[in-house]
XYZ file of C-alpha atoms in Angstrom:
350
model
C 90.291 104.665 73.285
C 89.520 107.433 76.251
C 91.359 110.067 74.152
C 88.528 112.235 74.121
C 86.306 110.969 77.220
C 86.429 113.175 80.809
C 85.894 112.061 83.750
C 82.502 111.597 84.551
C 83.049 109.720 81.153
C 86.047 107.525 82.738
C 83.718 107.350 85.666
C 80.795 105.789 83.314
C 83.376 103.498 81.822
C 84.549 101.812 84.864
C 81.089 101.157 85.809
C 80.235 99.147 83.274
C 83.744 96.798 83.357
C 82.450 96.427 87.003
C 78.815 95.625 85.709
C 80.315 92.486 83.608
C 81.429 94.200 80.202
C 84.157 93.172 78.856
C 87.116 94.225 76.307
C 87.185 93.291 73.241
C 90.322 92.123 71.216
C 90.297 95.634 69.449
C 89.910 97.274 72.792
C 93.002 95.525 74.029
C 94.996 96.190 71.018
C 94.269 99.789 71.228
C 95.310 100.276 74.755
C 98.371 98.150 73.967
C 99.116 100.586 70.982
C 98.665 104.013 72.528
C 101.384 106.015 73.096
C 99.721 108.979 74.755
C 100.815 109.860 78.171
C 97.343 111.279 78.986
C 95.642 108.113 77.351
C 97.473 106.241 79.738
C 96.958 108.008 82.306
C 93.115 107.648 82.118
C 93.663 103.827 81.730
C 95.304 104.037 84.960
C 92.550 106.068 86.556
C 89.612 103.764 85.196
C 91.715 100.427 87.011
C 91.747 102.376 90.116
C 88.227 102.725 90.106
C 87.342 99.573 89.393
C 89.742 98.455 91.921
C 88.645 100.679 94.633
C 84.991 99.676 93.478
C 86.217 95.655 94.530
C 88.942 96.549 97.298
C 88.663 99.617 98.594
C 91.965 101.227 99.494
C 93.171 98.115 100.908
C 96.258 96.378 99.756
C 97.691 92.567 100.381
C 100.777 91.837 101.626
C 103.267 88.823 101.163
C 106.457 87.998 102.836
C 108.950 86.489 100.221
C 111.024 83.546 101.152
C 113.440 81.800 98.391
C 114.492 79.045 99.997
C 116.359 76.916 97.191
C 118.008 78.937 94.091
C 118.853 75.282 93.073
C 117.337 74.383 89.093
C 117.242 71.294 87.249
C 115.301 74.068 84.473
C 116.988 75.574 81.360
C 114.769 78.842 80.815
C 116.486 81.147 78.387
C 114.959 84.061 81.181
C 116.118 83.082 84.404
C 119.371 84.141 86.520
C 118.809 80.663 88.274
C 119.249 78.187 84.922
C 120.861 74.906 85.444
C 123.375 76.484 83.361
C 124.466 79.352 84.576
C 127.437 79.380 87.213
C 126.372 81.696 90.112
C 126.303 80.870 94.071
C 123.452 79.390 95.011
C 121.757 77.968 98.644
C 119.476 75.914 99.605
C 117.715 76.604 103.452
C 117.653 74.049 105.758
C 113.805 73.190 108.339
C 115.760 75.170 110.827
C 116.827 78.125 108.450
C 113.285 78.493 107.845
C 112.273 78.266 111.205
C 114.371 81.377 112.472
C 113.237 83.406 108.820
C 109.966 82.879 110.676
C 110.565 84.188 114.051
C 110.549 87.476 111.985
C 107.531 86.926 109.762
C 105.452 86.351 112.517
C 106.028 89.541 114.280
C 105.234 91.466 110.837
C 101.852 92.672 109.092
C 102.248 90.620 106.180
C 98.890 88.466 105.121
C 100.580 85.605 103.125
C 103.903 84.013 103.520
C 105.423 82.976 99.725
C 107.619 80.057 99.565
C 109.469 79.770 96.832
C 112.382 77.527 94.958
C 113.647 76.859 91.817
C 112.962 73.462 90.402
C 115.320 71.875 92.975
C 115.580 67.997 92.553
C 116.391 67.663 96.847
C 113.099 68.480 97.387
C 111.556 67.218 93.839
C 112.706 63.999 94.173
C 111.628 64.307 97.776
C 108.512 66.413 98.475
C 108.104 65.318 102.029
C 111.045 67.715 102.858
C 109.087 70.490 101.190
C 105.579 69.526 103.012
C 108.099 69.653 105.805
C 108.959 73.213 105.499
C 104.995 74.122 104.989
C 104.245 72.452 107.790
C 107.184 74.316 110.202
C 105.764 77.655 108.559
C 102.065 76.570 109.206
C 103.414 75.910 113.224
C 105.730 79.237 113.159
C 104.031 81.736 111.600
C 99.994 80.472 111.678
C 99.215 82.557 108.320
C 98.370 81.641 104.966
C 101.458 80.454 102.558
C 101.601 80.413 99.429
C 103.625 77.979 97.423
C 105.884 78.310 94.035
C 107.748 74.753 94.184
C 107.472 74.557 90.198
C 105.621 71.817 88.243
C 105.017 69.228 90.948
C 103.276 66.074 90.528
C 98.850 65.772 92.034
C 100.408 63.395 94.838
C 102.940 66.470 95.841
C 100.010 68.984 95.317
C 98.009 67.163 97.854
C 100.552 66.518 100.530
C 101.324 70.339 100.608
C 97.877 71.124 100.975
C 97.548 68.754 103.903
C 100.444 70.045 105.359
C 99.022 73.612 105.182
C 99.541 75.347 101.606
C 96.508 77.518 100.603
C 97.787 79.156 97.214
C 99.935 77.481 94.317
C 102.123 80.397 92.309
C 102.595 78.634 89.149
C 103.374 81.359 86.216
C 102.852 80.532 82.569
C 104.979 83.861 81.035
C 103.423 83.072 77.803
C 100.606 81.603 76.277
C 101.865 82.111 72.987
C 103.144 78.598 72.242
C 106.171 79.402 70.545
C 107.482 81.403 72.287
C 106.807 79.495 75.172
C 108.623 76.712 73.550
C 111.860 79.841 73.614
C 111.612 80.865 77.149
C 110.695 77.750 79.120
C 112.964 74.908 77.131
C 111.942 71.841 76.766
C 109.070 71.807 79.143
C 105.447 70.913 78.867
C 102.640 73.584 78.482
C 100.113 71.862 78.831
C 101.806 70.555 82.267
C 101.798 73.789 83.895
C 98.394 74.703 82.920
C 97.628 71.081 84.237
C 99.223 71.395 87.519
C 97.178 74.882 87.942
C 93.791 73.011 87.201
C 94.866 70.554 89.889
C 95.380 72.732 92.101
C 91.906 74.235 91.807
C 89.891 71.624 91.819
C 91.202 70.414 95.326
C 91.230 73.810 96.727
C 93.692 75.612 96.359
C 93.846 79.558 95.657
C 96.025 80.056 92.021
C 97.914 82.216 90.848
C 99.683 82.701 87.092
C 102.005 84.923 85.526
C 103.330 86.367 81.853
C 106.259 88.263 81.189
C 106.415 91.313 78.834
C 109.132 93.044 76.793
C 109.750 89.671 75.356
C 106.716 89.026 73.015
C 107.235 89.210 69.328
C 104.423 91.491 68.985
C 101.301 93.185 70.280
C 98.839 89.646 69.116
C 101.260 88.013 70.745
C 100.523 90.001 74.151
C 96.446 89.478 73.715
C 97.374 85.566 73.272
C 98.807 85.581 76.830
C 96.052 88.169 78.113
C 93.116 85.906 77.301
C 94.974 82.882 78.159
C 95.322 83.689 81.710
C 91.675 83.059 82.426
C 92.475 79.239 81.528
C 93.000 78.014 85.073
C 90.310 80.849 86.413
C 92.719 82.093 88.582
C 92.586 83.945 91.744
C 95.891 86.187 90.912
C 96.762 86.979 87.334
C 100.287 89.129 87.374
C 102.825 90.212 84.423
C 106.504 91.118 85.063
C 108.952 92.690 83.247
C 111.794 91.166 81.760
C 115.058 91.868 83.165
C 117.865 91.001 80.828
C 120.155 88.446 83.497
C 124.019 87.884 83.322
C 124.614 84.354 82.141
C 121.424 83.174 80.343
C 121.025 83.432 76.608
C 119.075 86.465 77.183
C 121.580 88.499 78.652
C 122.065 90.714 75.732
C 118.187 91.681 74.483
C 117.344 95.792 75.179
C 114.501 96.061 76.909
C 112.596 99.750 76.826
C 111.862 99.933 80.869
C 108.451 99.268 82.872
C 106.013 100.949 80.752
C 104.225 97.884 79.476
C 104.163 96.391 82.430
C 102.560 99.350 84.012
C 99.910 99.233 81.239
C 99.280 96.060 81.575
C 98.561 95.464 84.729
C 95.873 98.478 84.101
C 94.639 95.850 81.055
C 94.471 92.986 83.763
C 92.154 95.466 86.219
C 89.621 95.565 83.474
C 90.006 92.016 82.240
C 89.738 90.243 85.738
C 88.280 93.260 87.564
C 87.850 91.392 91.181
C 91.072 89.615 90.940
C 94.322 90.034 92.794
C 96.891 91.777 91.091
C 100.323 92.090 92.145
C 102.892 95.019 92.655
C 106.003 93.382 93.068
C 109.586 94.763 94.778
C 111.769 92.956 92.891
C 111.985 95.072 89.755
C 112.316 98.643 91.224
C 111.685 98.734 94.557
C 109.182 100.917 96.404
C 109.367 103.617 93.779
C 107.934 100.977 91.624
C 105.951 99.662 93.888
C 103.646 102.790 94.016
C 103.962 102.930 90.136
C 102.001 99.798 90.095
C 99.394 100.306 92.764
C 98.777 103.465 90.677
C 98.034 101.516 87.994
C 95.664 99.231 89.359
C 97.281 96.704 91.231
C 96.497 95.753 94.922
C 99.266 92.853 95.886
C 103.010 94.047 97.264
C 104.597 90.823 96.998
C 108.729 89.682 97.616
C 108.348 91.631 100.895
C 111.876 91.125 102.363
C 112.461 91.492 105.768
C 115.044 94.383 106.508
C 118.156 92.069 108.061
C 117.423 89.204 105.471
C 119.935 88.405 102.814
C 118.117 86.097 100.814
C 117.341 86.699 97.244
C 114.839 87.621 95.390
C 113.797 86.254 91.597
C 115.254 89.484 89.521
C 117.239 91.217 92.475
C 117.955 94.437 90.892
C 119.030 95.598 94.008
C 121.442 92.553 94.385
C 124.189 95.261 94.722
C 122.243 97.648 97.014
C 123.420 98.031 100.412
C 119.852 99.411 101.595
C 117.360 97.466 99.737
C 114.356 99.232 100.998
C 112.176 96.006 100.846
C 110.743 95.525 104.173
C 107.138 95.895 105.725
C 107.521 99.023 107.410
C 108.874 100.860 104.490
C 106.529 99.497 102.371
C 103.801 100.273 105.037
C 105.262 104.181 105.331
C 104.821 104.567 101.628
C 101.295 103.201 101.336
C 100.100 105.711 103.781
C 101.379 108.830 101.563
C 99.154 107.000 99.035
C 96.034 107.310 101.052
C 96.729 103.195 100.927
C 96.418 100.382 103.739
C 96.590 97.282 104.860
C 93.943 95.398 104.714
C 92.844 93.399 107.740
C 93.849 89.811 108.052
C 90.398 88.872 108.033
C 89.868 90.665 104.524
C 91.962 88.275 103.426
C 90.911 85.050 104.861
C 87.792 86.135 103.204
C 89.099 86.454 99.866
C 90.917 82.929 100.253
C 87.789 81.543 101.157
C 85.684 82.749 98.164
């Protein structure tokens, strides 16, 4: 597709993705097809445009906090299952209150709480509007939310109590193999819970995996369904292959995809947030995926924390390399920054 164009051609390109035009299915299948390093490499080059066009050299921040690595789910994916037999914790109000002595003293924009579908706090949601409200007090920054499907009533209460962004990830939109990787739960209660969300003010965000499609239509399925809930951060992830789930055992080629993908995203949703996360390689990876067009580092860790993160491929690392300074140190060799706090108050507000 930009085999043969040069730069000021590249150049010409971007502009009009920023001027409102849009891919076609044929232009997505193309770029999903190529094989060409240097093809590739131009798709990365016209999402940085466009991205510097919307955000400058500015990048988000978001401190990661998994509070509860309890489940009641069964996704075929996930390290944290019902199934599966691994330790697992749960924080406590006052757990979270010392995590946030930390977070406040660090230049993160967006604190992310997140649990697995835990039925304490399910069953309960007061005790999770609890710990958004004792983050809200600590901290005084934006948080983010990823409790899982949670019912309106739930949705409001957190709100109330000081959540500005739901995190609620689809991984596919093609139905069966939705029906595969999220077992025996509703689609069209996710997408539900997103629309919620919306409509009483929240920020969204949702999610697709890769390396697990069937094939390349199945990819465009998920790449046009993301718009469904209009969200305000669309990311994809790699699939990690995790020990106990019924995935364990399925070869995955390595980050590629992803990293063209997330170029895809730039020109699909051109203003939007798109993430670079930690939790797949690290801060190598990290700048892998800014390169490509991203402008989010998200599951932040602070340096002396030990809790987890989703993947945790460096669950064995004694240095994990995941903390804002580092990441901070790295974005500068980029010609990257953080964007002021205000920036992103701004964007929240739009």
């Amino acid at each position: 597709m930009f085999n043969n164009m040069d730069n000021e051609d590249l150049d010409n390109y971007a502009e009009q993705i920023i001027d409102g035009s849009e891919l076609s299915d044929d232009d997505i299948r193309r770029l999903l097809e190529t094989q060409s390093p240097d093809e590739i490499e131009k798709l990365h080059y016209v999402a940085r445009r466009i991205r510097d066009h919307f955000f400058g050299n500015k990048v988000f921040m978001y401190s990661f906090v998994y509070f509860s690595t309890y489940c009641k789910n069964k996704c075929t994916f996930c390290y944290y299952r019902n199934a599966n037999e691994i330790d697992r914790y749960r924080l406590s109000v006052e757990d979270i209150r010392k995590i946030c002595q930390v977070i406040k003293t660090e230049d993160v924009h967006m604190v992310d709480l997140t649990m697995g579908e835990d039925p304490y706090f399910h069953n309960k949601p007061e005790r999770l509007a609890e710990f958004v409200r004792t983050v809200r007090e600590e901290v005084g920054k934006p948080i983010m939310i990823s409790p899982g499907v949670v019912d309106n009533d739930t949705l409001e209460m957190l709100r109330d109590n000081g959540a500005n962004f739901l995190a609620l990830y689809q991984e596919t939109y093609d139905m069966e193999l939705y029906k595969q990787l999220r077992v025996e739960q509703s689609f069209e209660g996710r997408i539900n819970s997103r629309n919620h969300a919306k409509r009483i003010g929240y920020c969204v965000e949702d999610g697709i995996l890769t390396e697990v499609e069937p094939d390349i239509e199945s990819t465009i399925i998920s790449l046009r369904g993301l718009a469904t809930s209009n969200p305000d951060m669309v990311r994809v992830m790699t699939f990690l292959p995790q020990q106990g789930t019924p995935l364990e055992g399925k070869e995955i080629r390595d980050s590629s995809s992803e990293l063209k993908i997330i170029s895809i995203l730039r020109l699909l949703y051109p203003d939007k947030l798109i993430p670079a996360s930690l939790d797949l390689e690290g801060i190598d990876g990290m700048v892998h995926r800014l390169n490509a067009g991203a402008n989010v580092v998200t599951s932040i860790i602070s340096s002396n924390s030990s809790l987890e993160g989703v993947v945790n491929y460096d669950r064995e690392h004694a240095e994990r390399d995941r903390d804002v300074k580092s990441v901070i140190a790295r974005l500068k060799t980029m010609g990257m920054e953080p964007a002021e706090q205000s920036e992103f108050e701004k964007l929240l507000g739009r």
